[in-house]
PDB file of C-alpha atoms and ligand atoms in Angstrom:
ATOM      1  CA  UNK A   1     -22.267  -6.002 -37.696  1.00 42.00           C
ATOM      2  CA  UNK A   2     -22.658  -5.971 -33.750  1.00 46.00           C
ATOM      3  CA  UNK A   3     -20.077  -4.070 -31.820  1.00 47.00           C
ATOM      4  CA  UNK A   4     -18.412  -7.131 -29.914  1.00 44.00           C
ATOM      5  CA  UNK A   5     -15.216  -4.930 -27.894  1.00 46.00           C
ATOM      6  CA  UNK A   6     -15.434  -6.297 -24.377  1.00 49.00           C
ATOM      7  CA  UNK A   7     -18.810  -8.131 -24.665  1.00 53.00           C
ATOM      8  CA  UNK A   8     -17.630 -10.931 -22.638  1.00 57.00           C
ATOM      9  CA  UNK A   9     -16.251  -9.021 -19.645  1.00 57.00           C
ATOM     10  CA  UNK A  10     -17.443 -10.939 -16.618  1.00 64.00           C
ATOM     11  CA  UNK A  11     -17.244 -14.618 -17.162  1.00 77.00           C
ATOM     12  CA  UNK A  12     -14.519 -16.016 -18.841  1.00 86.00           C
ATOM     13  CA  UNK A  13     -15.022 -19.433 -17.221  1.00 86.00           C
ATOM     14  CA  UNK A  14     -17.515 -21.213 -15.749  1.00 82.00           C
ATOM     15  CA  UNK A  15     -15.106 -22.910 -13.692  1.00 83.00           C
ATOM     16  CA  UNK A  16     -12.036 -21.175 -12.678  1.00 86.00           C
ATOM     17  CA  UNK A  17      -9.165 -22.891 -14.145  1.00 90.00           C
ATOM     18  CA  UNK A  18      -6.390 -24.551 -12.200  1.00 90.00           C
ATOM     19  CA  UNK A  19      -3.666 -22.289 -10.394  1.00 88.00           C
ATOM     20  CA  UNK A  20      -1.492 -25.101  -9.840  1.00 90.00           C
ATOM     21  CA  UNK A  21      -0.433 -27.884 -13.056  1.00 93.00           C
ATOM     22  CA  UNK A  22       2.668 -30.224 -12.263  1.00 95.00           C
ATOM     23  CA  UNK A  23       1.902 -31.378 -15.086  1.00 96.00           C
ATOM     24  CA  UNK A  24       3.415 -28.132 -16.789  1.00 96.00           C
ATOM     25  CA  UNK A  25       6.180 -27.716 -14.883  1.00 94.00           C
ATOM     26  CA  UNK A  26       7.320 -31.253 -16.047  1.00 95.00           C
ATOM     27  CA  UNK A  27       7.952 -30.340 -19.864  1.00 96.00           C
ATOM     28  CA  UNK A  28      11.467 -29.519 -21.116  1.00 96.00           C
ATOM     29  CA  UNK A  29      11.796 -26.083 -22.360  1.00 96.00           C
ATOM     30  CA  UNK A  30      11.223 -27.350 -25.673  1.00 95.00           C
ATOM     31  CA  UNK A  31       7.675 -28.957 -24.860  1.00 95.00           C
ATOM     32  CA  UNK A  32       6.454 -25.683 -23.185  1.00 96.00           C
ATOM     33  CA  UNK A  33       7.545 -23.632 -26.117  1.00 96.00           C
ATOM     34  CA  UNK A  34       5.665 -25.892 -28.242  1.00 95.00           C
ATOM     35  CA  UNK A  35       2.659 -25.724 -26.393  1.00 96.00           C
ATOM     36  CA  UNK A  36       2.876 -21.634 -26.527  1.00 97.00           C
ATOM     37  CA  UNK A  37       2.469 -21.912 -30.171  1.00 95.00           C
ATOM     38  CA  UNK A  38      -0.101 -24.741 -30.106  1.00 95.00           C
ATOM     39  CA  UNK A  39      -2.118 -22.478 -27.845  1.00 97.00           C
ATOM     40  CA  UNK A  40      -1.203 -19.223 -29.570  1.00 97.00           C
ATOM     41  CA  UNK A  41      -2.395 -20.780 -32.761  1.00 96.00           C
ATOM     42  CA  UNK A  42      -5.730 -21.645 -31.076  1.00 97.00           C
ATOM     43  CA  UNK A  43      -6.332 -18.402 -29.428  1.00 98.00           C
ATOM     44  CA  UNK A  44      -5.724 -16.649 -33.050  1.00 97.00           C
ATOM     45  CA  UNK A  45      -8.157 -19.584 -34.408  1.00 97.00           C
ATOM     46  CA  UNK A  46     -10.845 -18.328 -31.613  1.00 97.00           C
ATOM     47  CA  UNK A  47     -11.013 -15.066 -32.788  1.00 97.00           C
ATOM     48  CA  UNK A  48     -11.488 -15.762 -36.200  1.00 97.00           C
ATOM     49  CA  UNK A  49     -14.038 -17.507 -34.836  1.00 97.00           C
ATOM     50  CA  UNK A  50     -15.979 -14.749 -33.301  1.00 97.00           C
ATOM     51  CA  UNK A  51     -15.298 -13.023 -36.878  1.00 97.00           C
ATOM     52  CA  UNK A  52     -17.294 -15.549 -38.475  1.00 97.00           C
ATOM     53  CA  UNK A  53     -20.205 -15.613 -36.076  1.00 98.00           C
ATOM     54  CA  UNK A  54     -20.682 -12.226 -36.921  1.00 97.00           C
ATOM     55  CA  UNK A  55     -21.313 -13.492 -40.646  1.00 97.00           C
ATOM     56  CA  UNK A  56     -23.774 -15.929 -38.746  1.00 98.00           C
ATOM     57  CA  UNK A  57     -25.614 -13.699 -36.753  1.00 98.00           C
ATOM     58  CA  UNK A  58     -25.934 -11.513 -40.241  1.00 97.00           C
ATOM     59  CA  UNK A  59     -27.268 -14.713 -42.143  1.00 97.00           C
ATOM     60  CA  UNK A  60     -29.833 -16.238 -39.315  1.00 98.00           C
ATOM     61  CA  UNK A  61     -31.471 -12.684 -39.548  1.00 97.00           C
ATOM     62  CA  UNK A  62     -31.255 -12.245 -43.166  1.00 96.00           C
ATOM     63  CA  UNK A  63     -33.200 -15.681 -43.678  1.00 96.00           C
ATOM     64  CA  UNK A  64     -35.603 -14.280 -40.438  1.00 95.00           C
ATOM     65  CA  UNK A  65     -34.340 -17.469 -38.560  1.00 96.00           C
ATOM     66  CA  UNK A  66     -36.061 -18.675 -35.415  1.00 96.00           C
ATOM     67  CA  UNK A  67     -35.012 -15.933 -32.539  1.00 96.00           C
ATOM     68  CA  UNK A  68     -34.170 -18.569 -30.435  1.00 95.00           C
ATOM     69  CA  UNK A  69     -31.366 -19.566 -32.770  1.00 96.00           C
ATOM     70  CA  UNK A  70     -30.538 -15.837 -33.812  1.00 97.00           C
ATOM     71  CA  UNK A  71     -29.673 -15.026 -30.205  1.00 94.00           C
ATOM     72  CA  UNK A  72     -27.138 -18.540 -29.712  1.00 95.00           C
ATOM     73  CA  UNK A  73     -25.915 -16.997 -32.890  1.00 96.00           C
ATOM     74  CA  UNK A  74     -25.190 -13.780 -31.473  1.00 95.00           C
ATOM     75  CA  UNK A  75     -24.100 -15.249 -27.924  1.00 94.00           C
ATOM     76  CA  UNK A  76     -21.582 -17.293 -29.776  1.00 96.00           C
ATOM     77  CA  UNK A  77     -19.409 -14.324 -31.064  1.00 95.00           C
ATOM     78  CA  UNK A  78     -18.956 -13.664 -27.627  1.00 93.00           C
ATOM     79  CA  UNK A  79     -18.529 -17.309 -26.721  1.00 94.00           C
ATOM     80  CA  UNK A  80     -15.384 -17.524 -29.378  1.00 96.00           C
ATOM     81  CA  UNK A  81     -14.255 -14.473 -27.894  1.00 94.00           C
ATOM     82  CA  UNK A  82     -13.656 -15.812 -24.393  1.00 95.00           C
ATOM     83  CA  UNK A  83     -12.425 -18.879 -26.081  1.00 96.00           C
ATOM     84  CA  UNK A  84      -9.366 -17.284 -27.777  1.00 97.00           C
ATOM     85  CA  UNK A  85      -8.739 -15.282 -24.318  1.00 95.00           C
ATOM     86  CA  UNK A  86      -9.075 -18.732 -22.742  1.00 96.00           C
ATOM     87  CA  UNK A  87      -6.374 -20.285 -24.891  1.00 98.00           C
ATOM     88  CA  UNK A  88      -3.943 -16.938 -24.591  1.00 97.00           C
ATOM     89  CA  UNK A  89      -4.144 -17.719 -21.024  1.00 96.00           C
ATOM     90  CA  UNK A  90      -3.597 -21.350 -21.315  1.00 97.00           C
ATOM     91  CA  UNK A  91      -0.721 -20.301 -23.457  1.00 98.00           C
ATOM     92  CA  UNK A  92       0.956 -17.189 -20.556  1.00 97.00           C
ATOM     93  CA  UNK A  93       1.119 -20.519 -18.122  1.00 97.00           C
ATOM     94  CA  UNK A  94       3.323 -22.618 -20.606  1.00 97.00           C
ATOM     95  CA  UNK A  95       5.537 -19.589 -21.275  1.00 97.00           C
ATOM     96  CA  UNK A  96       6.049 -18.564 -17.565  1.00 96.00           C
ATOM     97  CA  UNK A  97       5.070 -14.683 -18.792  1.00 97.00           C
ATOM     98  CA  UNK A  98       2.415 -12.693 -20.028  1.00 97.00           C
ATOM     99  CA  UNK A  99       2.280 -13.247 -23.984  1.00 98.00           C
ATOM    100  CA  UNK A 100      -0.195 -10.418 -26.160  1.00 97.00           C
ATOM    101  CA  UNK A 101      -2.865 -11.723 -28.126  1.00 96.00           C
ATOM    102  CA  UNK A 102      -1.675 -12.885 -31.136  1.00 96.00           C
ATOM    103  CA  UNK A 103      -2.089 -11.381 -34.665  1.00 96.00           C
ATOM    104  CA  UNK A 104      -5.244 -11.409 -35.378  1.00 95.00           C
ATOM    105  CA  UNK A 105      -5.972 -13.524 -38.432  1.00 96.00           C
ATOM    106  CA  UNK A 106      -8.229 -12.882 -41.731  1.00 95.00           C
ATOM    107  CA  UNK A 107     -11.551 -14.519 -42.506  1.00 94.00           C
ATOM    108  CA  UNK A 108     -12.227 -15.239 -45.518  1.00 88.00           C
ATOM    109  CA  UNK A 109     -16.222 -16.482 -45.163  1.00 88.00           C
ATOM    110  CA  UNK A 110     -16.726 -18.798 -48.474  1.00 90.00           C
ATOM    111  CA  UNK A 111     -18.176 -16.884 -51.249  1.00 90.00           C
ATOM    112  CA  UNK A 112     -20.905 -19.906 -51.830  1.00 91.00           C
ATOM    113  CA  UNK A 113     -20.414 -18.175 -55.822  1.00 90.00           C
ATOM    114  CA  UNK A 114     -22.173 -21.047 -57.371  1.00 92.00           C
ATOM    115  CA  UNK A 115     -24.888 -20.922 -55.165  1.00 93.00           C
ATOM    116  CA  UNK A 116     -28.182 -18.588 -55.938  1.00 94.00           C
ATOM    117  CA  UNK A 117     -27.773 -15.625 -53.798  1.00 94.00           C
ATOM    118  CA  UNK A 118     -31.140 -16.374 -51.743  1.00 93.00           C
ATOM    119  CA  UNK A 119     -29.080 -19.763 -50.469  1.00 96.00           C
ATOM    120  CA  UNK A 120     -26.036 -18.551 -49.603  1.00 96.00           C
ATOM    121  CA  UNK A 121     -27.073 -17.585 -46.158  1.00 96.00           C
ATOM    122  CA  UNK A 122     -28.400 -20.817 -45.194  1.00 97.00           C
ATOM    123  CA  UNK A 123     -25.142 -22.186 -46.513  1.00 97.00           C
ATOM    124  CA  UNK A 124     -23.013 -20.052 -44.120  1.00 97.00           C
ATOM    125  CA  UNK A 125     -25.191 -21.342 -41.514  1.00 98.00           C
ATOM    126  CA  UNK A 126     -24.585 -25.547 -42.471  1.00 97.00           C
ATOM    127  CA  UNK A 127     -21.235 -24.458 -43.271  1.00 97.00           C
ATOM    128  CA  UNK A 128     -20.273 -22.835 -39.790  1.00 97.00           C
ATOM    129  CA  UNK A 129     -22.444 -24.121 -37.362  1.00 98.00           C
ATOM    130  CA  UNK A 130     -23.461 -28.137 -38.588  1.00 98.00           C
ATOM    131  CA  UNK A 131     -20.194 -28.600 -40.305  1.00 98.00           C
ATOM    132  CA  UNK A 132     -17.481 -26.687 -38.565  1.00 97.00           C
ATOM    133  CA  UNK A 133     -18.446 -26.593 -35.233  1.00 98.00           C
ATOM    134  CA  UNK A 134     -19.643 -30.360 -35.251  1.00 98.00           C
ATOM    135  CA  UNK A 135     -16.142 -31.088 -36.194  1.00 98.00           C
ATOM    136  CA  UNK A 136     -14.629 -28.717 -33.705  1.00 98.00           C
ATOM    137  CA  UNK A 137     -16.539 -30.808 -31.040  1.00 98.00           C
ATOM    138  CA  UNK A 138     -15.502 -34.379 -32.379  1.00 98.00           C
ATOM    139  CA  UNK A 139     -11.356 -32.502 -32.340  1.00 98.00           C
ATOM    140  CA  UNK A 140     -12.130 -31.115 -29.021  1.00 98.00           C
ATOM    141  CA  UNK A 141     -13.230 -34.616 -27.221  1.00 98.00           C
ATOM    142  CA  UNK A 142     -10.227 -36.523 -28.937  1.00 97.00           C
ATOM    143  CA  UNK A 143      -7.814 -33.321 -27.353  1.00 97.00           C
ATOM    144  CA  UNK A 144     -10.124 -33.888 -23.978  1.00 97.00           C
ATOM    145  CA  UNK A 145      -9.250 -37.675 -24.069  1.00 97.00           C
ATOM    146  CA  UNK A 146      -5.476 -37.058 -24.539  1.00 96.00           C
ATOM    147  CA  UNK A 147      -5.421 -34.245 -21.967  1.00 97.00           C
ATOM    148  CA  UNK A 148      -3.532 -34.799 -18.511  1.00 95.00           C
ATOM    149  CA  UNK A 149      -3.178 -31.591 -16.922  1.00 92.00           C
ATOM    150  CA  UNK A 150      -6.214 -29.649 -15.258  1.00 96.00           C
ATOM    151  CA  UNK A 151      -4.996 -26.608 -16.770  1.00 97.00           C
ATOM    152  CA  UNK A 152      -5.802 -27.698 -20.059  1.00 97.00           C
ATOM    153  CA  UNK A 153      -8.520 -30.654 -19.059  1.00 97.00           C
ATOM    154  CA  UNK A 154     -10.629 -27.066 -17.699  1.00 96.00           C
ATOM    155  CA  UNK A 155      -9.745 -25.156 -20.165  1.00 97.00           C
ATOM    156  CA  UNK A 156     -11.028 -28.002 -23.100  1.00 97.00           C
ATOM    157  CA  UNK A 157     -14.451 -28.676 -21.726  1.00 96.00           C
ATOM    158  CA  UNK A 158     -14.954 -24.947 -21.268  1.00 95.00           C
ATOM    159  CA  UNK A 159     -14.680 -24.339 -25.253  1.00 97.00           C
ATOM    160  CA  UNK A 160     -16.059 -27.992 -25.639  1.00 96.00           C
ATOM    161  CA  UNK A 161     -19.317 -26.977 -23.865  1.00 94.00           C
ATOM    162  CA  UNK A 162     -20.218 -23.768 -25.780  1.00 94.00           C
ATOM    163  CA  UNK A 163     -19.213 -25.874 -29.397  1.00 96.00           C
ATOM    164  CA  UNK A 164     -21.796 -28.035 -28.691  1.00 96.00           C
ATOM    165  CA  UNK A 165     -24.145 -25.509 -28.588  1.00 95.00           C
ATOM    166  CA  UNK A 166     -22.703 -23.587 -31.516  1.00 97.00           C
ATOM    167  CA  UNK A 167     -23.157 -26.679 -33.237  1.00 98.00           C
ATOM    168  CA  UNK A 168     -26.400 -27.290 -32.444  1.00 97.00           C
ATOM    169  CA  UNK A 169     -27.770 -23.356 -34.246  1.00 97.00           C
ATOM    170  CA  UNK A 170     -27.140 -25.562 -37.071  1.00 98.00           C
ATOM    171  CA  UNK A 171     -28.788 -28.809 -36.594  1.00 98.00           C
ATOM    172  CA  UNK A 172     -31.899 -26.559 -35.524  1.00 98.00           C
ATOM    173  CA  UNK A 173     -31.514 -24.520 -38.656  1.00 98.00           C
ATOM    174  CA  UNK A 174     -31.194 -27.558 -40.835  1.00 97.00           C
ATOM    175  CA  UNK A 175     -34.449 -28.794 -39.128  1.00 97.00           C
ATOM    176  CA  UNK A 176     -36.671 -25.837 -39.693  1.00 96.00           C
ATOM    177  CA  UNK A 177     -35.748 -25.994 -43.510  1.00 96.00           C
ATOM    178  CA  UNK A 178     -38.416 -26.437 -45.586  1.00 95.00           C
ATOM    179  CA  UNK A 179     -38.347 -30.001 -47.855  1.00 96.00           C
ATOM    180  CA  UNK A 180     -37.642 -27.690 -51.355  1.00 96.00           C
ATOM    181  CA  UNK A 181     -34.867 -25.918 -49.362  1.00 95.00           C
ATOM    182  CA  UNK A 182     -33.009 -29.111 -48.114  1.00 96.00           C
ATOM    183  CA  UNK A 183     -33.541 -30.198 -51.637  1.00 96.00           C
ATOM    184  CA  UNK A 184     -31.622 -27.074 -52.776  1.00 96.00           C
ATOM    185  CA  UNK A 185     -28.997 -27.320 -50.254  1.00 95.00           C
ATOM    186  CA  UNK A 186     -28.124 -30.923 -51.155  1.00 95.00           C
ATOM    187  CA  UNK A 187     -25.393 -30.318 -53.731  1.00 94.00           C
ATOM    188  CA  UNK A 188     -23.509 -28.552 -51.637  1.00 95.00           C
ATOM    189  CA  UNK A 189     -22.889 -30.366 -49.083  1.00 94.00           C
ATOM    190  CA  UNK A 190     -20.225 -32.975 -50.191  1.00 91.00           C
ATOM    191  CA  UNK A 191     -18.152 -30.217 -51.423  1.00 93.00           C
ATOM    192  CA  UNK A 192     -18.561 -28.303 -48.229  1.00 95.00           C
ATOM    193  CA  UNK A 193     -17.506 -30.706 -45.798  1.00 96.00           C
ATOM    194  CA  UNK A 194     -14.274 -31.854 -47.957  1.00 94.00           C
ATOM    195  CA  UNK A 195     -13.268 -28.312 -48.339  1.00 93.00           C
ATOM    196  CA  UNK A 196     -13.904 -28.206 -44.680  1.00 94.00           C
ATOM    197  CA  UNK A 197     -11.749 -31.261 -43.697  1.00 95.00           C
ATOM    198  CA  UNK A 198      -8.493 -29.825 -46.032  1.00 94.00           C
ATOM    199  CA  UNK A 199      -8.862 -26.721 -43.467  1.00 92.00           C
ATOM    200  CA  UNK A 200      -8.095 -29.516 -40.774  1.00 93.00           C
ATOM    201  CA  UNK A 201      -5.069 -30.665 -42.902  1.00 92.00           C
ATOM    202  CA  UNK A 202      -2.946 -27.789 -43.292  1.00 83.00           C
ATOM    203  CA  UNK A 203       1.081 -28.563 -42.228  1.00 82.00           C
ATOM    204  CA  UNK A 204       1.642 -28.110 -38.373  1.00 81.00           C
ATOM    205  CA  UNK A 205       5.260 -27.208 -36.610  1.00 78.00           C
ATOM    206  CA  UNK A 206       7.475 -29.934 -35.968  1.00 81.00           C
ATOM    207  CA  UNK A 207       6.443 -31.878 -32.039  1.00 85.00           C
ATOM    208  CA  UNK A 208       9.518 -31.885 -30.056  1.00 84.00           C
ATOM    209  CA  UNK A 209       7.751 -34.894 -27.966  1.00 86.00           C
ATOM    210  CA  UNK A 210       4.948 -37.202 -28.499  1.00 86.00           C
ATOM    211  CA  UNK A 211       3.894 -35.806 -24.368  1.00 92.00           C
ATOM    212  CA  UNK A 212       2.337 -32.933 -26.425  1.00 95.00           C
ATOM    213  CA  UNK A 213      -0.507 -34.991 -26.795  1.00 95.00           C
ATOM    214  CA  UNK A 214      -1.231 -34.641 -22.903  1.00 96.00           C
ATOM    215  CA  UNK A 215      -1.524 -31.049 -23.290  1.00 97.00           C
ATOM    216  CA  UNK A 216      -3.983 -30.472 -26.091  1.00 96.00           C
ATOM    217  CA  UNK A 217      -1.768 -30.672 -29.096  1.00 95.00           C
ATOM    218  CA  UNK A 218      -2.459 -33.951 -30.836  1.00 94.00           C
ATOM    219  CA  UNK A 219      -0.583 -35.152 -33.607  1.00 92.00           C
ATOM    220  CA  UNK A 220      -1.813 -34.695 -37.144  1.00 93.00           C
ATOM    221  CA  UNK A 221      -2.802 -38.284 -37.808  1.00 93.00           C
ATOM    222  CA  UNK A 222      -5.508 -38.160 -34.840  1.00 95.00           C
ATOM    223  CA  UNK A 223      -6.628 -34.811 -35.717  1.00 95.00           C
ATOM    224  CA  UNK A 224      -7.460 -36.316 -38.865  1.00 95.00           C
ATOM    225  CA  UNK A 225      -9.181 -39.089 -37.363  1.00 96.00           C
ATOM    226  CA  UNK A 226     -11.447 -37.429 -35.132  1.00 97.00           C
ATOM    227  CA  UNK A 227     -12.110 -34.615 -37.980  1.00 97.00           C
ATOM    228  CA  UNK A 228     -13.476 -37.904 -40.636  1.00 96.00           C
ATOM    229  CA  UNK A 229     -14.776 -40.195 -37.764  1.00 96.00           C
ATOM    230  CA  UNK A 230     -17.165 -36.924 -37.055  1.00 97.00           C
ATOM    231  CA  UNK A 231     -18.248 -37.231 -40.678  1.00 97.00           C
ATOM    232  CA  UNK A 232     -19.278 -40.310 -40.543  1.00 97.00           C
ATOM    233  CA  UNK A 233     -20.511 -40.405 -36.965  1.00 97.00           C
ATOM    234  CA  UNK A 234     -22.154 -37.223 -36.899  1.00 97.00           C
ATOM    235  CA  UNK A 235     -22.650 -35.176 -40.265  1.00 97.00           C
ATOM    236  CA  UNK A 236     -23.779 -38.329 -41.780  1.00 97.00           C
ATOM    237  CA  UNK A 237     -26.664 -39.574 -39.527  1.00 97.00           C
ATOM    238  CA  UNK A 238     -27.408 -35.989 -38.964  1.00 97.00           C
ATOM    239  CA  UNK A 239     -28.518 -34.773 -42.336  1.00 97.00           C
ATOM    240  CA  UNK A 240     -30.200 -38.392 -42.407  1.00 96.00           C
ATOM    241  CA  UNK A 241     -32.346 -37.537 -39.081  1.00 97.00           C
ATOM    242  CA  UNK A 242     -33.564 -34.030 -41.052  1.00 96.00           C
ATOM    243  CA  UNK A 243     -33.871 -35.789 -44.042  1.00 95.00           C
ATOM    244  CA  UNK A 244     -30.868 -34.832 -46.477  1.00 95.00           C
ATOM    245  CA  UNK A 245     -29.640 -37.222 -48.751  1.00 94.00           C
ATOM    246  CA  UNK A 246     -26.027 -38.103 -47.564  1.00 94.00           C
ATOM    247  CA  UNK A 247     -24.979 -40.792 -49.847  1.00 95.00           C
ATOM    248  CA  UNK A 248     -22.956 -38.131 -51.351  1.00 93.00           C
ATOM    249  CA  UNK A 249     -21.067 -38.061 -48.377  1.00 95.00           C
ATOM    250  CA  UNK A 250     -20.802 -41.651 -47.532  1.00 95.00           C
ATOM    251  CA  UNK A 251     -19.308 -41.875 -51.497  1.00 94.00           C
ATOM    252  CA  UNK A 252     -16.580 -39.781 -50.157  1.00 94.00           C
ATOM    253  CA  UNK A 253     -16.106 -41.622 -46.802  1.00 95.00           C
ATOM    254  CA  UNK A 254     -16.172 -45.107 -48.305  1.00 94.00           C
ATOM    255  CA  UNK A 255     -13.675 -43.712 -51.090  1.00 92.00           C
ATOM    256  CA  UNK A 256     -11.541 -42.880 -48.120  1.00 90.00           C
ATOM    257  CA  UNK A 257     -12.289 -39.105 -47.343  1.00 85.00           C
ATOM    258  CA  UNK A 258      -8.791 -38.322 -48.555  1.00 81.00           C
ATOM    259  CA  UNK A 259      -9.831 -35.662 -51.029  1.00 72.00           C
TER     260      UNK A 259
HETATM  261 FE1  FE2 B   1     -14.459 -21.899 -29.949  1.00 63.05          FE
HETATM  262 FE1  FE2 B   2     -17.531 -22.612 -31.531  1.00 63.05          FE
END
């Protein structure tokens, strides 16, 4: 495991983000206060994150990945770091005071127990970096498109930017497979990506007002949305382009991904 305390000391942003959002100071007490724990709940998300991109940076070695990819893998446990000090931030300006990190939350990395040992690093890989962070794009550009306020509009293409790339380490990984390994991988995948999607479709707080769509917490139903419409916009022609069978997958979509 890499020591990660402090790594990202020095650049939060690449942008500074906005001193000055009307937009906040228009919410009723009761739309700030949501937004605290929408961006409480991301920040805490964040740094689980980083927790599992330590698992990553352990599994592109173990599998003596490309270096090129081994070093995104390592940058991004620094990357989900600044996210989820990013999002605390974001979170201080809709409470009007400083706010601590919030508890940090457990990571429970899937076991993969059906899985031959030898593939179950490959699998973390798919599973973190092609799955969930392909996702976490496709959630981030639906929050981007509600988004009003340039606090949150700067502080959503910041995390948006470095997902892309996170989700890319996958992509590249799933490309350098050999044919026998995708062949391997291939029953895995439909079972990954639903358990993935439930993840997406836990129960969220009651929304004092549908406004908290404007600053970055959408409502379930469009979470839900974006989350499926990146399965079958993304996951789907992606394993097709690096030739793994996703009709699987499609099975699932057509049957209405509800499962
Ligand atoms: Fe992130
Ligand atoms: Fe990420």
């Amino acid at each position: 495991m890499t020591d990660i305390s402090g790594r990202w000391a020095g650049r939060l942003t690449s942008r500074p983000l906005a001193d000055v959002d009307e937009t906040i100071d228009a919410l009723t007490k009761e739309e700030r206060a949501a937004c605290v724990v929408e961006w409480l709940g991301r920040a805490a998300a964040e740094r689980r994150a980083s927790d599992a991109f330590q698992v990553i940076e352990s599994a592109l070695a173990s599998v003596d990945a490309d270096p090129v990819l081994r070093s995104l893998g390592t940058r991004a446990i620094d990357d989900e770091l600044r996210h989820a000090e990013i999002c605390r931030l974001v979170a201080e300006r809709y409470a009007g005071h400083a706010l601590e990190a919030p508890k940090r939350l457990s990571l429970e990395a899937p076991a993969h127990a059906e899985a031959p040992a030898r593939l179950r690093p490959a699998l973390h890989v798919i599973g973190q970096c092609a799955i969930n962070e392909t996702t976490a794009t496709a959630y981030l550009e639906a929050c981007l498109a509600s988004a009003r306020g340039p606090l949150v509009r700067g502080a959503l293409r910041e995390l948006l930017s470095d997902d892309v790339d996170h989700a890319r380490i996958g992509w590249a990984f799933l490309v350098s497979l050999t044919p026998e390994a995708k062949r391997a991988i291939e029953p895995f995948l439909v079972p990954m990506v639903r358990a993935h999607v439930r993840t997406w479709r836990k129960p969220s707080p009651p929304r004092p007002s549908a406004r908290l769509s404007e600053h970055g917490a959408l409502d379930p139903k469009a979470i839900d949305e974006a989350v499926v419409e990146s399965v079958r916009a993304l996951i789907v022609p992606g394993l097709d382009a690096v030739g793994i069978e996703s009709a699987g997958l499609r099975g699932w979509l057509d049957a209405g991904a509800c499962s």
